[in-house]
Short mmCIF file of C-alpha atoms and ligand atoms in Angstrom, two decimals:
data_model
loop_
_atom_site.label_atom_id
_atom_site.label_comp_id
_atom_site.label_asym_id
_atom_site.label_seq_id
_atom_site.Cartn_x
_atom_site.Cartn_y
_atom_site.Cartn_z
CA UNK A 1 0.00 0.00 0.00
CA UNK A 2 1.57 3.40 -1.31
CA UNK A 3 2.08 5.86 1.38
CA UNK A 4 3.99 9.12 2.41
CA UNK A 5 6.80 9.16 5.08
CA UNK A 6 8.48 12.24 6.62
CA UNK A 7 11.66 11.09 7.98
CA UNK A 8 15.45 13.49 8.83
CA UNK A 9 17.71 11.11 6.19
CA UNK A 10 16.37 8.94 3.72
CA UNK A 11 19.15 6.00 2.73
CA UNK A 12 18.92 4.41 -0.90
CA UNK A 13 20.94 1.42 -1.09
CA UNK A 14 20.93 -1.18 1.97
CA UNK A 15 24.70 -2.40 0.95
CA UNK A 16 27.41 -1.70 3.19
CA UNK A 17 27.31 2.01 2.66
CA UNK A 18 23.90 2.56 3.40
CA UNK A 19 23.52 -0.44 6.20
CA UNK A 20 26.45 1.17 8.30
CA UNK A 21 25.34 4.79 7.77
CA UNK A 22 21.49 3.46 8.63
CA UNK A 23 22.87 1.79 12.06
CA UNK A 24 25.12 4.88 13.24
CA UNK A 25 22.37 7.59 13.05
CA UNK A 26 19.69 5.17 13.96
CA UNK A 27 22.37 4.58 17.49
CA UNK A 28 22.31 8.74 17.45
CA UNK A 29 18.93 8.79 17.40
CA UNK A 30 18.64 10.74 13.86
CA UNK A 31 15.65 9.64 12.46
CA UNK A 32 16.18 7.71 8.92
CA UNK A 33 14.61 5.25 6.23
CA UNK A 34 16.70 2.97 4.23
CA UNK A 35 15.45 1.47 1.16
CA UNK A 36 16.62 -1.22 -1.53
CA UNK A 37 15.36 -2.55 -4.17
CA UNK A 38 16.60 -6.31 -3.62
CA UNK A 39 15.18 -8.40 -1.18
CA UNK A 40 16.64 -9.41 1.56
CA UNK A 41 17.82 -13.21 -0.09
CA UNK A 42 19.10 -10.90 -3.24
CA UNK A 43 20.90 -8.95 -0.78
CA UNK A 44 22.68 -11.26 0.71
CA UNK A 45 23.21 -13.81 -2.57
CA UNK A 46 26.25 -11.10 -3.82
CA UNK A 47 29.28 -12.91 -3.01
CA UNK A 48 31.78 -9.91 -3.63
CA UNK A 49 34.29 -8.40 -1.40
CA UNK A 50 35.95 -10.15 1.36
CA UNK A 51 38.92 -8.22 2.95
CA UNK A 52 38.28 -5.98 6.02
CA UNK A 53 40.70 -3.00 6.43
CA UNK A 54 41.35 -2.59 10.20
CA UNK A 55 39.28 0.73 10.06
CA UNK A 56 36.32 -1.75 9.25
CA UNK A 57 36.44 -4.07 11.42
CA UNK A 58 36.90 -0.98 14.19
CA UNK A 59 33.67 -0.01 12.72
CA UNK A 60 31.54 -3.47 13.21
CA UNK A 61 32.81 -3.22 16.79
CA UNK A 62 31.94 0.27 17.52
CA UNK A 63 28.30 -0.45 16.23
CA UNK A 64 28.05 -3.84 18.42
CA UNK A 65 27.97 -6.40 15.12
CA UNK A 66 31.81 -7.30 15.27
CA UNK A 67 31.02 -10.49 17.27
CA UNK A 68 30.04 -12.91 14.39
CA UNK A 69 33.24 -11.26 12.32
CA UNK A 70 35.56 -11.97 15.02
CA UNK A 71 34.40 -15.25 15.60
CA UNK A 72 33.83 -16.37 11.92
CA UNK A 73 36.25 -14.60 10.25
CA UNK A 74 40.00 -15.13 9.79
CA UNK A 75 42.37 -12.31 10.65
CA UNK A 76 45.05 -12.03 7.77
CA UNK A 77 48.16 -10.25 8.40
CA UNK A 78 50.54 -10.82 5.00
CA UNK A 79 50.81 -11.72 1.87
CA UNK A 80 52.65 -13.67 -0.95
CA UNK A 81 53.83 -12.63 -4.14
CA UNK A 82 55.14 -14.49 -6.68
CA UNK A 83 56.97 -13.30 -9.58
CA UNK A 84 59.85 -14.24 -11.90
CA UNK A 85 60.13 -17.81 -10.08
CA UNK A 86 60.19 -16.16 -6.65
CA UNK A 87 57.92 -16.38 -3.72
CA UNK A 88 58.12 -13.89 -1.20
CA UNK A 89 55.87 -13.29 1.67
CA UNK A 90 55.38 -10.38 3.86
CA UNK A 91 53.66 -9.57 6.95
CA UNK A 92 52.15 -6.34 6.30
CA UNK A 93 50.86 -6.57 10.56
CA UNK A 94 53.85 -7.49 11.64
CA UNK A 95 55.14 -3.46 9.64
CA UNK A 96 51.97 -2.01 10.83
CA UNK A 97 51.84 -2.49 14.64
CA UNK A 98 50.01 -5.60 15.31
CA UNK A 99 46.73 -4.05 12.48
CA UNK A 100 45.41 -6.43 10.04
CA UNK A 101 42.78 -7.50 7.81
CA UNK A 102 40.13 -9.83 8.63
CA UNK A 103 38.95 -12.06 5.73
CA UNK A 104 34.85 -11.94 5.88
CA UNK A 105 32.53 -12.31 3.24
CA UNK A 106 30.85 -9.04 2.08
CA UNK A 107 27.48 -10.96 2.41
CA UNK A 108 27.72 -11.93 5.89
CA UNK A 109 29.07 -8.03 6.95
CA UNK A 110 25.68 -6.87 4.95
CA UNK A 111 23.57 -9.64 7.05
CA UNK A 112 24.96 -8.39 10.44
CA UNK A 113 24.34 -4.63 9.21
CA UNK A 114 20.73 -5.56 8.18
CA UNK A 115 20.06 -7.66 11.57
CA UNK A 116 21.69 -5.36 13.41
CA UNK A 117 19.22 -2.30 12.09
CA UNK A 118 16.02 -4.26 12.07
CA UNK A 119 16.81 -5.47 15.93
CA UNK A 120 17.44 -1.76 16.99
CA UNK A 121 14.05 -1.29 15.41
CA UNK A 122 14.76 0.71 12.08
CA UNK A 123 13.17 1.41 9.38
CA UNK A 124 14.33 -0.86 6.30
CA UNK A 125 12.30 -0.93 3.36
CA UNK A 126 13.39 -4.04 0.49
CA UNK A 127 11.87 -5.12 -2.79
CA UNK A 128 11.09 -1.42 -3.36
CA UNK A 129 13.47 0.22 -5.83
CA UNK A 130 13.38 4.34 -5.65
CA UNK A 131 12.73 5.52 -9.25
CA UNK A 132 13.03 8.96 -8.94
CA UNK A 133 13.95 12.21 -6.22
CA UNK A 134 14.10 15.82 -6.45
CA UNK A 135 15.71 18.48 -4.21
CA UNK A 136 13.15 20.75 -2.85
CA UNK A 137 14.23 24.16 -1.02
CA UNK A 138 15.63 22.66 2.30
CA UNK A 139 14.38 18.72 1.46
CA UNK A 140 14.49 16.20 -0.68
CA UNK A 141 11.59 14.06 -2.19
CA UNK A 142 11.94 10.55 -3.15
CA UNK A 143 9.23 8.81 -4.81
CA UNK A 144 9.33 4.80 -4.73
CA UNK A 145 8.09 2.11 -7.21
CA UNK A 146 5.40 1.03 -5.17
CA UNK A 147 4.14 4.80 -5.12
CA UNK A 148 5.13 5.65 -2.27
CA UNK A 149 6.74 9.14 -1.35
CA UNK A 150 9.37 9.55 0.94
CA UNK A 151 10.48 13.03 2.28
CA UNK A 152 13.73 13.96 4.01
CA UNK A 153 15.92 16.85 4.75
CA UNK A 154 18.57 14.94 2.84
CA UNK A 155 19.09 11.93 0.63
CA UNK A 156 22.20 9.66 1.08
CA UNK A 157 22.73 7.91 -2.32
CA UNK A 158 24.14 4.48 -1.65
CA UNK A 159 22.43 2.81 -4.10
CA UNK A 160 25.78 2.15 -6.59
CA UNK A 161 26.52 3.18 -9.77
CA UNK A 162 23.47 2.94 -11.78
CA UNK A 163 21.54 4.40 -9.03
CA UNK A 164 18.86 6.81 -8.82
CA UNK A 165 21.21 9.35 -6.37
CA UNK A 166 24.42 9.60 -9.01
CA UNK A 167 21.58 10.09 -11.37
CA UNK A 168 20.27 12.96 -10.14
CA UNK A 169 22.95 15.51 -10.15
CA UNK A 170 22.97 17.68 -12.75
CA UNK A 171 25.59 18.47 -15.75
CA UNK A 172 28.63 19.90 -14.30
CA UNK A 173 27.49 19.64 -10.84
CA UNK A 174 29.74 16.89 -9.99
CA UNK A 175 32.69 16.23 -12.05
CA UNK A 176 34.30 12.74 -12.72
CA UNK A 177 37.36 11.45 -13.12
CA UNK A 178 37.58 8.44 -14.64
CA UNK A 179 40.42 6.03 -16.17
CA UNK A 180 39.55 2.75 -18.15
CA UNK A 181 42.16 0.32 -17.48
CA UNK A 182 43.89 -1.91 -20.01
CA UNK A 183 43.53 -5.06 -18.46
CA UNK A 184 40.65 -7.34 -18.41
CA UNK A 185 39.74 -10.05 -15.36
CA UNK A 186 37.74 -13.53 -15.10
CA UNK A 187 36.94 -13.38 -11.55
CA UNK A 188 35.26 -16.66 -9.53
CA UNK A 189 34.43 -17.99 -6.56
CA UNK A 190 35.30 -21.65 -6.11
CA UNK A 191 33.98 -24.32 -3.43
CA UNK A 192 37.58 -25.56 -2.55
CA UNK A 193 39.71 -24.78 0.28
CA UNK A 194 42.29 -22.34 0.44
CA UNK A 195 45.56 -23.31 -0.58
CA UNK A 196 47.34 -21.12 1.84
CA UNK A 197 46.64 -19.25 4.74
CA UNK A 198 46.83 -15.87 3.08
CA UNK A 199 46.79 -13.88 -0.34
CA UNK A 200 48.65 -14.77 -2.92
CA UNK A 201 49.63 -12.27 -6.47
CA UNK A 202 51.48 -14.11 -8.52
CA UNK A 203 52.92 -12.17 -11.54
CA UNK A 204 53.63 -14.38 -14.19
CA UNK A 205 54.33 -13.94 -18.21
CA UNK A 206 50.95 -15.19 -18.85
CA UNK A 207 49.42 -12.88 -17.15
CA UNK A 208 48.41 -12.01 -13.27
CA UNK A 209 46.94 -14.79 -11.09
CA UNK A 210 45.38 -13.95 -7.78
CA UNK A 211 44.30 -16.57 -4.64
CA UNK A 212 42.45 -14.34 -2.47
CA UNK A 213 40.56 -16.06 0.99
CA UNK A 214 36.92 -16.15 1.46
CA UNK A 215 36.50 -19.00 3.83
CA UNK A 216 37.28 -22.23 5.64
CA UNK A 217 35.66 -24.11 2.06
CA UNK A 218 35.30 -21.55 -0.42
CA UNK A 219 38.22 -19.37 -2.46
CA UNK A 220 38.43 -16.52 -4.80
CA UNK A 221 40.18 -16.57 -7.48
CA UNK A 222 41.30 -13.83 -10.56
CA UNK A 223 42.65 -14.04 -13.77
CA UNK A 224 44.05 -11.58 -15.66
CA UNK A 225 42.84 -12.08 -19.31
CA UNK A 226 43.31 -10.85 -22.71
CA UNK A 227 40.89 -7.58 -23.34
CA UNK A 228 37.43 -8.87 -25.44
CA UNK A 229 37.50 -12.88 -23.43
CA UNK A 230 34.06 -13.59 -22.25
CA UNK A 231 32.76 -15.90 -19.75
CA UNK A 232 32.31 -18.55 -22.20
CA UNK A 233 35.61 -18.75 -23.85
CA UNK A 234 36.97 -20.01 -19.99
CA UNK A 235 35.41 -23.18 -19.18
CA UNK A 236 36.55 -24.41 -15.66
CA UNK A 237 39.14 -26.76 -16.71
CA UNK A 238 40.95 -24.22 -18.78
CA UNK A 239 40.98 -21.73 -15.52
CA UNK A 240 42.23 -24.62 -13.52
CA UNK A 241 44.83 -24.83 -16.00
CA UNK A 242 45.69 -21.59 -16.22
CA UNK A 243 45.68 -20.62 -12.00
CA UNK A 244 47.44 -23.95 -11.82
CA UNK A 245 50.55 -22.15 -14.66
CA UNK A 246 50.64 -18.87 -13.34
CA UNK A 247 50.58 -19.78 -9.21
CA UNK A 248 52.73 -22.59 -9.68
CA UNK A 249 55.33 -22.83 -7.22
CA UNK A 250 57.43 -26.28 -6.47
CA UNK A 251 56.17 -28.23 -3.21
CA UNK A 252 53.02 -25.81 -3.42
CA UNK A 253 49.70 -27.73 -4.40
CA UNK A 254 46.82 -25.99 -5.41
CA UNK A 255 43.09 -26.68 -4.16
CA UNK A 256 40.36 -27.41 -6.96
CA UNK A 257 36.65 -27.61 -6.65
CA UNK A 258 33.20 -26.79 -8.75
CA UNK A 259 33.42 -23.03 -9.95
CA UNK A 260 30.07 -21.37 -8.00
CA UNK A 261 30.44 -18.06 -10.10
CA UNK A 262 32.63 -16.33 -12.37
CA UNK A 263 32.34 -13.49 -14.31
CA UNK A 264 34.42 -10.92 -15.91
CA UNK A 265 35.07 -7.60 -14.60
CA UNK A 266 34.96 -4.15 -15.76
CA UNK A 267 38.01 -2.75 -14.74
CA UNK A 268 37.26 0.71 -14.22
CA UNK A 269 37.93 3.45 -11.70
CA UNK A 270 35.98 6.55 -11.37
CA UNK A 271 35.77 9.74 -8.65
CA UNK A 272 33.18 12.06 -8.33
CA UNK A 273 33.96 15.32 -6.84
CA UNK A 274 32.33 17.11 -4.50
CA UNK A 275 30.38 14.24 -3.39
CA UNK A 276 27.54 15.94 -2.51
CA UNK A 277 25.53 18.12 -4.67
CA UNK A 278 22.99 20.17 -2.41
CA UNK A 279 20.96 17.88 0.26
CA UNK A 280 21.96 14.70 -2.05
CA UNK A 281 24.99 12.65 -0.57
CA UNK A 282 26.67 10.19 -2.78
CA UNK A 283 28.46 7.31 -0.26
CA UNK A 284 30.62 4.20 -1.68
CA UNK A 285 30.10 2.98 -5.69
CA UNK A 286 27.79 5.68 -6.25
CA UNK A 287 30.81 8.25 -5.56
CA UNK A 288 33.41 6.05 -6.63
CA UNK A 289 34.39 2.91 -8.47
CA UNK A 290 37.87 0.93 -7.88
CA UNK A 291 39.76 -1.59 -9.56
CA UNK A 292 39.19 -4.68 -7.41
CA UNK A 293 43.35 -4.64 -7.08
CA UNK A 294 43.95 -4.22 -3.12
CA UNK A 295 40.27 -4.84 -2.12
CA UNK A 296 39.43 -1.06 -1.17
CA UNK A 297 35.53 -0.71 -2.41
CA UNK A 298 33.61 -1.84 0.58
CA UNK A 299 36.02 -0.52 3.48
CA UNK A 300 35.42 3.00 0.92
CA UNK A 301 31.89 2.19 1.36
CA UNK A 302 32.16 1.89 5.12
CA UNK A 303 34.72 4.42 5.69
CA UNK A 304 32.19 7.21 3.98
CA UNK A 305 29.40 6.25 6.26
CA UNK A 306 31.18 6.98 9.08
CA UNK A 307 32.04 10.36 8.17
CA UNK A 308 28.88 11.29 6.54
CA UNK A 309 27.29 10.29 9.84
CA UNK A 310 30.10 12.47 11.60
CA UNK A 311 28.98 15.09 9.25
CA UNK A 312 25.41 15.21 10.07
CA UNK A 313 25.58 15.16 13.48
CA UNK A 314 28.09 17.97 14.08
CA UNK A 315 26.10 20.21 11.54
CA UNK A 316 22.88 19.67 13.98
CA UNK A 317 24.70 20.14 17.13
CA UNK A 318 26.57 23.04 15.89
CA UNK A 319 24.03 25.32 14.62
CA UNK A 320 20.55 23.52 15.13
CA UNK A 321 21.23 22.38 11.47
CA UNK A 322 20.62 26.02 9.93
CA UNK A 323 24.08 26.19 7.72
CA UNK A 324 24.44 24.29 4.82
CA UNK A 325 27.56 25.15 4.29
CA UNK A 326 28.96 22.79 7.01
CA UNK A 327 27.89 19.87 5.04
CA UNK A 328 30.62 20.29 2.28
CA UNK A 329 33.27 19.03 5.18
CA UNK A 330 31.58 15.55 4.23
CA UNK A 331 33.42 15.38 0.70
CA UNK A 332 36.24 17.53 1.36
CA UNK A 333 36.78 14.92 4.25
CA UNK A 334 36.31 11.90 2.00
CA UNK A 335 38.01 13.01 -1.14
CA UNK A 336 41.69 12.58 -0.43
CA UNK A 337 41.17 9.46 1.51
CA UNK A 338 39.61 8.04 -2.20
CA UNK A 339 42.14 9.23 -3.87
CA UNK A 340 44.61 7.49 -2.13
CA UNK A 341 42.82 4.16 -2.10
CA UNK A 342 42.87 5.09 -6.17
CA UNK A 343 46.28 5.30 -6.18
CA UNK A 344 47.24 2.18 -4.14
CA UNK A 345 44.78 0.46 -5.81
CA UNK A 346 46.36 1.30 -9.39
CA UNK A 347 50.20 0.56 -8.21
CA UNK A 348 49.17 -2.64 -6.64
CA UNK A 349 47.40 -3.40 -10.48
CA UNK A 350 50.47 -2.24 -11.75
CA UNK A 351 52.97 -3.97 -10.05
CA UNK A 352 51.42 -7.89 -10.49
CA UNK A 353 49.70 -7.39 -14.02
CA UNK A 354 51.54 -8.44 -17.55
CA UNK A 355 51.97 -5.95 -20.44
CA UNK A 356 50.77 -7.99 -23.88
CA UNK A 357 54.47 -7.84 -25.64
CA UNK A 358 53.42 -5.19 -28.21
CA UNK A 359 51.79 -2.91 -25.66
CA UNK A 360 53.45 0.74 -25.75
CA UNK A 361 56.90 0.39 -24.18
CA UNK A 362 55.45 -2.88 -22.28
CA UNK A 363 59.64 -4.20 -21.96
CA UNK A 364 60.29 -1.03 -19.92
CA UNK A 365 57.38 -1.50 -17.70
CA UNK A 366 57.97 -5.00 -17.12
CA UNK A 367 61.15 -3.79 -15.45
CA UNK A 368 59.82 -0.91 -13.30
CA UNK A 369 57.46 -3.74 -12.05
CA UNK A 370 59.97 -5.83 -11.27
CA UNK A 371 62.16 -3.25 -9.27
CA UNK A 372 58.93 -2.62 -7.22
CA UNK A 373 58.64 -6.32 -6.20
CA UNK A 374 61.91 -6.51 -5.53
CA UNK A 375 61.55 -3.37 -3.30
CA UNK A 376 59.15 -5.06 -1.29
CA UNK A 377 60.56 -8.08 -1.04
CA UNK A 378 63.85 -6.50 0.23
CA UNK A 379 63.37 -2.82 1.77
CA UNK A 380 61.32 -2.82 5.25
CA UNK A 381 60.63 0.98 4.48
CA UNK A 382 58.69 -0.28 1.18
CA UNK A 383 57.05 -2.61 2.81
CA UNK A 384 55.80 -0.53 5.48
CA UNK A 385 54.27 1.97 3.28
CA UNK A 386 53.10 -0.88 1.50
CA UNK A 387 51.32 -2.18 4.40
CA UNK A 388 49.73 1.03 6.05
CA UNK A 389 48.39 1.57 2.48
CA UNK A 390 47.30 -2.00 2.52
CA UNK A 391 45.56 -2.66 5.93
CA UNK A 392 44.43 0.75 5.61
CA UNK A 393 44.61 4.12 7.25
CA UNK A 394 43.64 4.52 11.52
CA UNK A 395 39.47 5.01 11.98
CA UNK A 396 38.40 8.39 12.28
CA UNK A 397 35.53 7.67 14.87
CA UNK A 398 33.87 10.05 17.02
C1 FAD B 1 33.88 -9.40 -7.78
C2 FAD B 1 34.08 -8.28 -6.82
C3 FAD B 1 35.04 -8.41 -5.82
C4 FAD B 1 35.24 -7.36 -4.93
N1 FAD B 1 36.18 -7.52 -3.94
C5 FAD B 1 36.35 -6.54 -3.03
C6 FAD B 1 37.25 -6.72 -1.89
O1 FAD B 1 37.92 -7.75 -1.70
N2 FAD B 1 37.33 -5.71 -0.98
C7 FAD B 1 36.59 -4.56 -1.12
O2 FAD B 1 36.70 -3.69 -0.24
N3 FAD B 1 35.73 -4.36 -2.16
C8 FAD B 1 35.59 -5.32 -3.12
N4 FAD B 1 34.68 -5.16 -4.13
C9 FAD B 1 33.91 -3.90 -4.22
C10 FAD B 1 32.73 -3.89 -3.25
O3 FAD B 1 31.95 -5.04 -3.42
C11 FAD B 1 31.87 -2.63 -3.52
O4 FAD B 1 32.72 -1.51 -3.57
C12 FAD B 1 30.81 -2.46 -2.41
O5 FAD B 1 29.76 -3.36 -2.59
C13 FAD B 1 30.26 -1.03 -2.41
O6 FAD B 1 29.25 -0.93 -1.43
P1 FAD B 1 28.04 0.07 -1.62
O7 FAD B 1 27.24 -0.02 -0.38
O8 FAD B 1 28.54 1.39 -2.06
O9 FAD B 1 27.24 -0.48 -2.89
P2 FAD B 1 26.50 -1.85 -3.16
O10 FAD B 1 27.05 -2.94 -2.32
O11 FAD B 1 26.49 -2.03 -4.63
O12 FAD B 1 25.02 -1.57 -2.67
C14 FAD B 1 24.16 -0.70 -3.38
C15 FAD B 1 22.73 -1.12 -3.10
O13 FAD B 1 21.87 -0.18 -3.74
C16 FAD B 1 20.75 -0.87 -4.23
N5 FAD B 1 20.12 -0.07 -5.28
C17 FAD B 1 20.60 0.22 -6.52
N6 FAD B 1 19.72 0.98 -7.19
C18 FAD B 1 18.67 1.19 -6.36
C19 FAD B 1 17.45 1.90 -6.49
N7 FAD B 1 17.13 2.55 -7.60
N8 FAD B 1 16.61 1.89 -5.46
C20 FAD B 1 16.90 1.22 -4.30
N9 FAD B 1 18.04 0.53 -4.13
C21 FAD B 1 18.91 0.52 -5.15
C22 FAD B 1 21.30 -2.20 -4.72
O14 FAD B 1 20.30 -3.17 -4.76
C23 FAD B 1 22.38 -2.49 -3.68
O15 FAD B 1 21.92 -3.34 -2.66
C24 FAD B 1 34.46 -6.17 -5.05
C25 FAD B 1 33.51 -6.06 -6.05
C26 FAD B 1 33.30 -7.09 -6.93
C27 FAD B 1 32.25 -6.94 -8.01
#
């Protein structure tokens, strides 16, 4: 039944961005609506990220809904790399004070955001998609499929990016920055058990093969690819084959099982800046899109959240929410801490993928790349600016 609902922020988008940013103002006590167009068993059927920063998992804990994480999940403190017939591993805690990742499934951290909500008593709202909103004066309207209206004095947009909130800002409101990269990845999920305890990046002449954790029975795999494959040129025995070539290393074995998904990835970054236009917020994809290289996306996602809801409730206490001008600190906050995921995220890429041999001066490349790994593998200062870029930076809580 279609009906209107006057709430303070109305949240499109109940993935990580908008689940975390729907439990911390809820806690405040700032009245707010989330709202997703999946249900909840579509919600939480996207196997995709996996690898908590510290700042993250700081976060779960904060809100209460770290216990399941910490009990379930695996904390993961290096990583391998293998490259011309080397293996070298390095742990990145062990540079960083005793931080670390924890390996979780992005899934189960959007189940315990969801329960978490819906047991403080908030107001979630799945199966509805929001088709449309417009900024009004000093609100925002949103109007739902099912006909329903909601109104709010401001939207945050973490509905992705083909949602309605990226949508909505006009021409040369927001500008983005965008770089297409030139390598292509078949990216799956496997039911077999790790073969290690950590990451592995192995750089190899064929191309880059990655052997990222998920769980105790189930492992992620990438493959870097030539530009144009498809799905259906890779059946699973010729990307056993191929992880099996490019991660080989002797006395190492690697761990098979039935491929559960795979799919090829758009490897794209983009940045919108500001990321705000008027009362509309844009939090995680919606404001920015990273290369899956170094697992940044959904600790973004978090990480934006947390100041946004920062944001808000300083401009209420500060001036009984009269100034709009306060709410720019949101992006200018946010912006350099994306762009420095960006860049991490693009050396990382750089540094394990293969140049095709008549790519522009791919020879010279080859050898920066292979001066970097051997950088890491040999100078602690490298490695420790590896690994605070890595595990991510310190929370920003307050
Ligand atoms: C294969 C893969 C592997 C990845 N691995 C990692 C990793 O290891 N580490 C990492 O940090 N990141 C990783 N990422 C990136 C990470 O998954 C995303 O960055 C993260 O999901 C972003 O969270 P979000 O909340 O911004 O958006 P999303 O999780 O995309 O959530 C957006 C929500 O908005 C909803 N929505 C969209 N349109 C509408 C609408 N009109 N109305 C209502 N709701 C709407 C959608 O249904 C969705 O639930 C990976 C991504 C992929 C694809």
């Amino acid at each position: 039944m279609p009906y209107e609902t006057t709430t303070r922020v109305v949240i499109l988008g109940a993935g990580p961005a908008g689940l975390t940013l729907g439990n911390l103002l809820h806690a405040r006590g700032i009245p707010c609506v989330v709202v997703d167009k999946f249900d909840r068993e579509q919600l939480l059927g996207r196997t995709r990220a996996g690898l908590l920063e510290y700042r993250t998992v700081e976060t779960m804990r904060r809100m209460g809904l770290a216990d399941r994480l910490l009990k379930e999940g695996h904390r993961h403190t290096g990583c391998e790399f293998r490259f011309t017939g080397r293996r070298t591993y390095t742990d990145f805690s062990e540079l960083y004070e005793g931080r670390s990742h924890h390996v979780y499934p992005q899934q189960e951290v959007v189940a315990d955001l969801l329960d978490g909500l819906l047991r403080a008593g908030g107001d979630v709202r799945l199966g509805v998609a929001a088709e449309s909103l417009e900024q009004n004066g000093d609100g925002v309207t949103v109007h739902l499929a099912d006909g329903s209206v909601l109104h709010g004095a401001f939207v945050a947009g973490a509905d992705g990016q083909h949602g309605v909130a990226r949508a909505s800002t006009p021409p040369g409101a927001v500008t983005e920055y965008e770089m297409v990269h030139e390598f292509q990845w078949l990216t799956l999920i496997a039911t077999a058990a790790p073969s290690a305890e950590w990451t592995i990046y192995a750089q190899h002449e064929r191309g880059f093969a990655g052997h990222l954790l998920r769980s105790d029975t189930v492992t992620r795999f990438h493959l870097q690819v030539p530009v144009g494959d498809t799905v259906e040129t890779w059946p699973d025995d010729r990307i056993w084959a191929e992880l099996r070539a490019r991660l080989a290393h002797p006395g190492w074995t690697l761990h098979e099982g039935p491929v559960i998904s795979k799919n090829m990835l758009d490897m794209r970054s983009r940045v919108a800046e500001p990321m705000q236009y008027g009362r509309v917020f844009l939090l995680g994809d919606a404001a920015h899109i990273i290369s899956p290289s170094g697992g940044k996306g959904l600790n973004l996602a978090v990480a934006d959240a947390v100041e946004l809801d920062r944001v808000l409730a300083e401009y209420d206490r500060a001036d009984g929410g009269t100034d709009p001008g306060r709410l720019a600190a949101y992006s200018a906050r946010r912006v350099p801490d994306v762009w420095q995921a960006q860049e991490f995220s693009h050396a990382l890429l750089h540094m394990m993928h293969t140049y095709p041999p008549g790519a522009p001066d791919a020879a010279f490349r080859q050898r920066l790349q292979q001066s970097r790994l051997a950088q890491l593998a040999n100078s602690e200062h490298y490695a420790r600016s590896f690994a605070t870029r890595y595990i991510g930076p310190l929370p920003t809580h307050s």
